[in-house]
Short mmCIF file of C-alpha atoms in Angstrom, two decimals:
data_model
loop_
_atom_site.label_atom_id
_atom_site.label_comp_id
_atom_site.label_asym_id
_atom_site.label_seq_id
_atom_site.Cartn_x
_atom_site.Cartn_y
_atom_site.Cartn_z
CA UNK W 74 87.68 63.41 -154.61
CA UNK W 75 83.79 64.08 -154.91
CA UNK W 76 82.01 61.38 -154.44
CA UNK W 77 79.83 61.20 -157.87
CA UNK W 78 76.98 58.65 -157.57
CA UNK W 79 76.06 56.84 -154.68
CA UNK W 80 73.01 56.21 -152.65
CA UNK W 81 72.72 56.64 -148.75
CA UNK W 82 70.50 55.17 -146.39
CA UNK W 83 69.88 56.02 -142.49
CA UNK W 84 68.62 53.58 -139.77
CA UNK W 85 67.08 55.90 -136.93
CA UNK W 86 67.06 53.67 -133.88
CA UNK W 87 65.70 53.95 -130.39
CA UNK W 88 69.41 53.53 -128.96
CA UNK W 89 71.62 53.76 -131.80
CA UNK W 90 71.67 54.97 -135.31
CA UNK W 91 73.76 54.92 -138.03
CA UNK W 92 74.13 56.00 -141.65
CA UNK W 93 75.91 53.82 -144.51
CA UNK W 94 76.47 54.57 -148.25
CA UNK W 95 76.09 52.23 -151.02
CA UNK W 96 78.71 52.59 -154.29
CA UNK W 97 81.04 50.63 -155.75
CA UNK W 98 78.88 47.49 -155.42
CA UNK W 99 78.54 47.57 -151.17
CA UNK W 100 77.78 48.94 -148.38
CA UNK W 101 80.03 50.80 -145.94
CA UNK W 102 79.04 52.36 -142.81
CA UNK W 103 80.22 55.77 -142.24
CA UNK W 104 81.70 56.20 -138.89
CA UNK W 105 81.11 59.01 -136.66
CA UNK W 106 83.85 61.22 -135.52
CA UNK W 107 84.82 58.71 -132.91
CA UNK W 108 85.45 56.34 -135.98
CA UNK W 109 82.39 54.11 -134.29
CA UNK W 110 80.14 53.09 -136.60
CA UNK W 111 77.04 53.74 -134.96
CA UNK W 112 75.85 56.82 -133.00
CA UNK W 113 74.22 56.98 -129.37
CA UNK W 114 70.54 58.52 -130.15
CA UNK W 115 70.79 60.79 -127.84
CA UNK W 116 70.88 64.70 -127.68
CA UNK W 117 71.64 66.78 -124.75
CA UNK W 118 69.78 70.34 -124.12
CA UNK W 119 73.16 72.22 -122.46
CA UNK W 120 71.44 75.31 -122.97
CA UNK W 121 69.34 77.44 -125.88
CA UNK W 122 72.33 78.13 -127.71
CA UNK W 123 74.61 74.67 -127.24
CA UNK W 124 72.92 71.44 -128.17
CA UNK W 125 74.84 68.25 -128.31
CA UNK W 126 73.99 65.59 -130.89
CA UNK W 127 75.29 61.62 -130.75
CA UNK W 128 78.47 61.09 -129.83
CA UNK W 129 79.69 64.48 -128.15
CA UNK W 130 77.08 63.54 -125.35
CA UNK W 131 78.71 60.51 -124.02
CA UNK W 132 81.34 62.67 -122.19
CA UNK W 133 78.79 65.09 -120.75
CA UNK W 134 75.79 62.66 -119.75
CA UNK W 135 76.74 63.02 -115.78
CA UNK W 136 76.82 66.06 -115.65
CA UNK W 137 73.89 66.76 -117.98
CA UNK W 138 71.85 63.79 -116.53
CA UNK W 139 68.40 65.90 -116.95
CA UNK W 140 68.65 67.10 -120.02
CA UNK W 141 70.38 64.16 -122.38
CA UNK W 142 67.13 63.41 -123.82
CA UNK W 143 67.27 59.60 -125.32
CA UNK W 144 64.86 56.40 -126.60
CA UNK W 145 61.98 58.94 -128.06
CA UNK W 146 61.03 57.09 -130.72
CA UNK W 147 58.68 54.39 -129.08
CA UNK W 148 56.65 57.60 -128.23
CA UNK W 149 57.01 59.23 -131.88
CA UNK W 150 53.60 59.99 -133.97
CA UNK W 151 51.42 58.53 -130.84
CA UNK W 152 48.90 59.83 -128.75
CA UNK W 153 50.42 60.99 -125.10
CA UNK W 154 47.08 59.60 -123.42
CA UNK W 155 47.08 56.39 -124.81
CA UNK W 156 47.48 53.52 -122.27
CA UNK W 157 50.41 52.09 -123.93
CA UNK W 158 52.25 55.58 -123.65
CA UNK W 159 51.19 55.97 -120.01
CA UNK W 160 51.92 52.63 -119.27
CA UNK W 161 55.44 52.93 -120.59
CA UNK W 162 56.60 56.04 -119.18
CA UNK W 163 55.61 54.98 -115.46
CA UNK W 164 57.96 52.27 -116.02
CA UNK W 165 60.86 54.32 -118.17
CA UNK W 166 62.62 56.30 -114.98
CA UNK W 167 63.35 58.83 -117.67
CA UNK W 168 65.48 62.28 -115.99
CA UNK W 169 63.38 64.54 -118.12
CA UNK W 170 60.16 64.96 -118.87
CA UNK W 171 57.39 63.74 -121.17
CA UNK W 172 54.46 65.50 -121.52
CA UNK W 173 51.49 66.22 -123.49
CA UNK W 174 51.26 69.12 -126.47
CA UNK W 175 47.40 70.52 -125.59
CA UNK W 176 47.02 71.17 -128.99
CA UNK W 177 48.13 67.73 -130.95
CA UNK W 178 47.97 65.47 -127.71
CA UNK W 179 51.37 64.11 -129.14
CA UNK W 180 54.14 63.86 -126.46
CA UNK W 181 56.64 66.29 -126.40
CA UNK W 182 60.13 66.68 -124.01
CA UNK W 183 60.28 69.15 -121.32
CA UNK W 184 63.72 70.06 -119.58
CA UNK W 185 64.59 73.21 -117.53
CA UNK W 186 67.95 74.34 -117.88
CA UNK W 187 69.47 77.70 -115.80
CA UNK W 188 65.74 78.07 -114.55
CA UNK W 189 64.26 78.34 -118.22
CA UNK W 190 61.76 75.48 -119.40
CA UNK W 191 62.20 74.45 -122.85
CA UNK W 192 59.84 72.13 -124.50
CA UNK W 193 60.83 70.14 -128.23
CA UNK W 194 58.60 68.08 -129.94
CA UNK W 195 60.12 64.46 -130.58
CA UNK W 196 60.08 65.35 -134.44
CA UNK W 197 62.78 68.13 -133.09
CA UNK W 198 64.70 65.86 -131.24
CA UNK W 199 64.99 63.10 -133.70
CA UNK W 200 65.87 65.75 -136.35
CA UNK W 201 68.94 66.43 -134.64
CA UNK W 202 70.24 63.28 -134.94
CA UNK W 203 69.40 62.78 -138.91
CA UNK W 204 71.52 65.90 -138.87
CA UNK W 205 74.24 64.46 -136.81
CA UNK W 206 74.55 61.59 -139.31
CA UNK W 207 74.39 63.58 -142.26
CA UNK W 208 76.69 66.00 -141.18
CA UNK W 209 79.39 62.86 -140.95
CA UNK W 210 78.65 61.51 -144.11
CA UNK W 211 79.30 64.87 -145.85
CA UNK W 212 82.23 65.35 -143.95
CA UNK W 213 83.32 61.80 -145.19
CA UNK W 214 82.16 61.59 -148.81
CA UNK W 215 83.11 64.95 -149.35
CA UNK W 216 80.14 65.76 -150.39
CA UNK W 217 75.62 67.61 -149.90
CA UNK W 218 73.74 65.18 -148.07
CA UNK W 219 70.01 66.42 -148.62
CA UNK W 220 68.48 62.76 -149.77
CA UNK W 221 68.33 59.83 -147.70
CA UNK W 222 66.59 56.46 -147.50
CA UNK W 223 65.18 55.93 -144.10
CA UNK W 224 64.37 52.64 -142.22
CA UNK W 225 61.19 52.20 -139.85
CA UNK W 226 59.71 49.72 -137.78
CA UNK W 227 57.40 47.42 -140.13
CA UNK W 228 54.40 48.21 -137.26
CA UNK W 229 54.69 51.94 -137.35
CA UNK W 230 51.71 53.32 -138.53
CA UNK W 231 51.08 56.33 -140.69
CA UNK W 232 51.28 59.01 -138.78
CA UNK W 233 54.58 57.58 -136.94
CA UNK W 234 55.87 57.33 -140.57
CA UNK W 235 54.99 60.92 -141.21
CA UNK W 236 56.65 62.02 -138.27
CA UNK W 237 59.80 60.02 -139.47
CA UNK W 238 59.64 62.19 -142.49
CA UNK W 239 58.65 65.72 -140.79
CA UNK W 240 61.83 65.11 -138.32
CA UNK W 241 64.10 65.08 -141.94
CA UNK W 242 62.89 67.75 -143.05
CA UNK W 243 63.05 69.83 -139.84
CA UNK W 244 66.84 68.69 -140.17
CA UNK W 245 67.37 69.72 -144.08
CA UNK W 246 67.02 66.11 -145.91
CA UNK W 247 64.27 65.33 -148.00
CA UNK W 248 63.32 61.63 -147.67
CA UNK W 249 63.37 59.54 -151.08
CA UNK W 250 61.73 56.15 -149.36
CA UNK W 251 60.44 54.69 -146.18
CA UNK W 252 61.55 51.38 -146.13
CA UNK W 253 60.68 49.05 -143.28
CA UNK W 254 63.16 47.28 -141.10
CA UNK W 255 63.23 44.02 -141.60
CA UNK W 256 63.35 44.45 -145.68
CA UNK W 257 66.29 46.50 -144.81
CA UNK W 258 67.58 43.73 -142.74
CA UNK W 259 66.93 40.98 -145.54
CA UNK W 260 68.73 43.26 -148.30
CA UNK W 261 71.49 43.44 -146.04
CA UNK W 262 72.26 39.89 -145.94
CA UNK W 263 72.01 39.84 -149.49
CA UNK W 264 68.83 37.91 -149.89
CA UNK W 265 68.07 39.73 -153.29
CA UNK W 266 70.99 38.37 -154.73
CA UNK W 267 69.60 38.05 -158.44
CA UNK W 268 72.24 35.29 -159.38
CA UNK W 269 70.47 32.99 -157.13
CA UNK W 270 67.24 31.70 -158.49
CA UNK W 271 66.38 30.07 -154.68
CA UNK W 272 62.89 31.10 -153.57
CA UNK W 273 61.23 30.41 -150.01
CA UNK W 274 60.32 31.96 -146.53
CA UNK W 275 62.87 34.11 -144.49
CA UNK W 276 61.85 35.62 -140.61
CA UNK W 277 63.16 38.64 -139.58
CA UNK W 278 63.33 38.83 -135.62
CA UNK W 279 64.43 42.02 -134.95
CA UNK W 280 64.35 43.27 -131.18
CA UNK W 281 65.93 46.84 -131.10
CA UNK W 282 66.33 49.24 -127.94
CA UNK W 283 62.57 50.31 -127.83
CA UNK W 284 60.64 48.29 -130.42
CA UNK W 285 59.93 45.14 -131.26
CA UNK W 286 59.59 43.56 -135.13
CA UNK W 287 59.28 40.31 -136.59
CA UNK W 288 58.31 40.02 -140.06
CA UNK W 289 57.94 36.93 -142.42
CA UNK W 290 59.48 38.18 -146.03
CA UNK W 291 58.26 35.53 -149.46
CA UNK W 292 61.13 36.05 -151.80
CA UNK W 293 60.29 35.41 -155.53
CA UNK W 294 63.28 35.86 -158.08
CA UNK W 295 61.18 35.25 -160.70
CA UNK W 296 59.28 38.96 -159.52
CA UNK W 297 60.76 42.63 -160.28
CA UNK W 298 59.74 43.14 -157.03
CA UNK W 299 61.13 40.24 -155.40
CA UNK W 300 60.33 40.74 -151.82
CA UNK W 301 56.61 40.30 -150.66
CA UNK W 302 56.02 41.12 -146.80
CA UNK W 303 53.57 38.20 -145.51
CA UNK W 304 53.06 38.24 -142.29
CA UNK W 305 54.29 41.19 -139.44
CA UNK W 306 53.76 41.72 -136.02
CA UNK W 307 55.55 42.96 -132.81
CA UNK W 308 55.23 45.55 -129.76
CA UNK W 309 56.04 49.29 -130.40
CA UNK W 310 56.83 49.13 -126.52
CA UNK W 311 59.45 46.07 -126.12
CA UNK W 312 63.11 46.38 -126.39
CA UNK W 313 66.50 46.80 -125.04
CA UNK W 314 65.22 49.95 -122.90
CA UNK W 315 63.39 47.36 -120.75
CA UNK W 316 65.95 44.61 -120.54
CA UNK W 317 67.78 47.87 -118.52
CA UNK W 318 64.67 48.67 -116.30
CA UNK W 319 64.32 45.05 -115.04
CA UNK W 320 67.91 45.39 -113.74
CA UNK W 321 67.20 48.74 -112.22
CA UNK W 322 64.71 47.65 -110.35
CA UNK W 323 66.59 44.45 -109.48
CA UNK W 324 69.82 46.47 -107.71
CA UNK W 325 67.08 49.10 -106.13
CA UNK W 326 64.98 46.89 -104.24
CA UNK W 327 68.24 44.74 -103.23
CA UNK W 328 70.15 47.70 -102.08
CA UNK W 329 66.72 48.94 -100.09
CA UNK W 330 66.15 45.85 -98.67
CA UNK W 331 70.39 45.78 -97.24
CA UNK W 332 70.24 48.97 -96.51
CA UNK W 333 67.26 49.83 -94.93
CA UNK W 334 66.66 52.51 -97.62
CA UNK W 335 63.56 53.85 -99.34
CA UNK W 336 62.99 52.75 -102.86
CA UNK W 337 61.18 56.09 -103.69
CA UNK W 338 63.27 58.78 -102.15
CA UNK W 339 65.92 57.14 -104.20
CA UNK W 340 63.75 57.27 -107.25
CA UNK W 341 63.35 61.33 -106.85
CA UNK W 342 66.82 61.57 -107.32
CA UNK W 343 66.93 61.75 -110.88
CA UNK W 344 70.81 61.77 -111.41
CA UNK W 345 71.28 58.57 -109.24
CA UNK W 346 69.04 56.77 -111.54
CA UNK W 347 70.22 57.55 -114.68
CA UNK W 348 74.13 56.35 -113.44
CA UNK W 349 72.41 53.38 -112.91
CA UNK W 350 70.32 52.91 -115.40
CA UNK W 351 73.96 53.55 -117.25
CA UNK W 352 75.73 50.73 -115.17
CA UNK W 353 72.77 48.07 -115.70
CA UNK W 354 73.24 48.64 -119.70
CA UNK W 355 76.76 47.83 -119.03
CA UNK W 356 75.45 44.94 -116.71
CA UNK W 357 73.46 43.38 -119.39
CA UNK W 358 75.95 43.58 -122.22
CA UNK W 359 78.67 41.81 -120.09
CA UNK W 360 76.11 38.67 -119.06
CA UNK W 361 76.11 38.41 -122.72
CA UNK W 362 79.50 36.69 -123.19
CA UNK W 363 79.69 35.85 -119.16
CA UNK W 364 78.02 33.87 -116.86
CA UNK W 365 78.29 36.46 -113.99
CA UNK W 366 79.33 39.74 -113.25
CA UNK W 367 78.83 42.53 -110.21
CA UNK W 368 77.86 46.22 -110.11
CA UNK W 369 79.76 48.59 -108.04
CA UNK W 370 78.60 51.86 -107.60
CA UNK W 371 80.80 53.68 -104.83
CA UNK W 372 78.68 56.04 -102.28
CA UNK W 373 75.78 55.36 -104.31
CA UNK W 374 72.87 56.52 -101.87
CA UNK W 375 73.56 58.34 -98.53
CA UNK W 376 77.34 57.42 -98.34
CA UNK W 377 76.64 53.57 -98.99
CA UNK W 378 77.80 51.54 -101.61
CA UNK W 379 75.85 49.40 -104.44
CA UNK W 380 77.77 45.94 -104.72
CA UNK W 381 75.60 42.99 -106.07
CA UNK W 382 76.44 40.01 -107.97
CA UNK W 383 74.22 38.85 -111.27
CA UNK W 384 74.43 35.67 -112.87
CA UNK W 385 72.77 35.24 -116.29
CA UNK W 386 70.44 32.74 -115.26
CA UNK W 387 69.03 35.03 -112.63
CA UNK W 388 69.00 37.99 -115.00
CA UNK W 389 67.04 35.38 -117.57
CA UNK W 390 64.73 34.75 -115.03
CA UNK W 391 63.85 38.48 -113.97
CA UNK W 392 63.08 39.12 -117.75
CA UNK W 393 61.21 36.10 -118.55
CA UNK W 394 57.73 37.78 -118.30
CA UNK W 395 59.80 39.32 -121.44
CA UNK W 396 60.66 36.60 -123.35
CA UNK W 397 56.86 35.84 -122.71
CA UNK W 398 56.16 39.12 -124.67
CA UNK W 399 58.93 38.22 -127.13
CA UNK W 400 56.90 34.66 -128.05
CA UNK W 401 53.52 36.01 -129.01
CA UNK W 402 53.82 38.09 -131.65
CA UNK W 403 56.55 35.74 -132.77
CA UNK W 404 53.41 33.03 -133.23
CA UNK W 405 50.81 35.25 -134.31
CA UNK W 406 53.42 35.88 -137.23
CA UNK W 407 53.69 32.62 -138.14
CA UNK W 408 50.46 31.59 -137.97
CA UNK W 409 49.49 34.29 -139.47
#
């Protein structure tokens, strides 16, 4: 059956993303062809003809290592010689390359594949992943998908909004609203419930793979437009992406220091790196639920083996210059 009248809206994220529909009264998240119900932002250059969106990259990020271009979007609509951009990707140990376009000084992403450079700007990129989502919610509601609501960090700027909205229409949707995360966030948990007369404060903390938002929301029922943004804040640069990077450089320097190995000749290898970079996501989410865990990479550098132990107190520790980063913007909000 075609789907008649319903409204969808897509959260682009720096990790994941996802796309849900609203009809019948609720939300429901459309899952991917996995059945998951969010989708790896990540696309992989295999070559000019063959480009693999979401999903379909997971099996082929190994052997694609320097071309599965992922977290783009803390880079999106800024200026490539700005500190914070230069700052960032020194620290990102990302297999491909960001660069500057000489004409709009906004990064762009350079991989070589068969001996053939190909550059994309992140626009490009991010458009194939709008395109990824919509294609699954067509396939699932049976139905066009050329409109979409799009979230956004509450601290991007203008032109990173614009750039939101040129990457959806490189990929075929026109954009009906920008709204910003956290009043996404706050909708979903149903704060504008209009049979509840309850006013007051709510604080949004939202800490996603490559950005950082927290957002103080007034809610007045007695308003048409019942949700009044107060105070924001946050760090374009901060999120899950570094949480991984601490622990890369955690296992590196431990496995140098053991092994007698340089740090940097490992660091040119770009496809060592990104497995590990892979294991220490994997890392972190386990010390979520566990007190401890251990990596084991097999023949991970010149025939020897990675094998540390973690506890989460020690992984707390290494990030608490983090949580550090994490607390200021939370109290300029508030005071603010």
């Amino acid at each position: 059956m075609v789907e008649e009248s319903c409204a969808l809206g897509l959260d682009l994220g720096t990790t994941f993303s996802c796309i849900g529909v609203y009809r019948n009264g609720e939300v429901e998240i459309i899952p991917n062809r996995n059945g998951d119900r969010v989708t790896p932002s990540i696309v992989t250059i295999v070559d000019n003809d063959h480009i693999l969106r979401g999903e379909e990259t997971l099996e082929h990020l190994v052997k694609h290592y320097d071309s599965s271009i992922y977290a783009i979007k803390r880079f999106i609509g800024r200026d490539y010689n700005s500190k914070e951009v230069q700052d960032d990707l020194k620290q990102s140990n990302f297999p491909f390359k960001i660069v500057g376009d000489p004409k709009t000084k906004n990064p762009i992403v350079e991989v070589t594949k068969n001996g053939q450079k190909m550059q994309f700007t992140l626009e490009e990129i991010s458009s194939f992943i709008i395109r990824k989502l919509a294609d699954s919610a067509q396939k699932f509601l049976n139905r066009e998908v050329d409109k979409l609501v799009i979230t956004v960090p509450a601290n991007f700027d203008n032109a990173q909004r614009n750039c939101t909205r040129q990457a959806a229409s490189i990929a075929g949707i026109e954009v009906l609203r920008i709204i910003n995360e956290p009043t996404a966030a706050a909708l979903a948990y149903g704060l504008q419930d209009k049979e509840s007369t309850k006013n007051g404060k709510i604080l949004v903390f939202d800490l996603g793979g490559g950005t950082f938002d927290v957002t103080i929301l007034s809610i007045n029922k007695q308003k048409e437009e019942n949700f009044e943004i107060i105070s924001t804040n946050g760090n374009k640069f901060l999120g899950g992406e570094d949480f991984d990077n601490i622990l890369v450089d955690y296992f590196l320097e431990n496995f140098c220091r053991k092994m007698k190995e340089n740090m940097n000749e490992i660091k040119k290898n770009k496809k060592i790196i990104r497995n590990l970079k892979i294991s220490c996501e994997n890392v972190k989410k386990v010390l979520s639920t566990n007190p401890f865990t251990t990596l084991n990479i097999p023949n991970f550098f010149n025939n020897k083996d990675l094998m540390e132990k973690i506890t989460r107190d020690q992984f707390e520790d290494l990030c608490s210059k983090l949580f550090e980063k994490l607390e200021i913007p939370l109290n300029t909000a508030l005071r603010d």
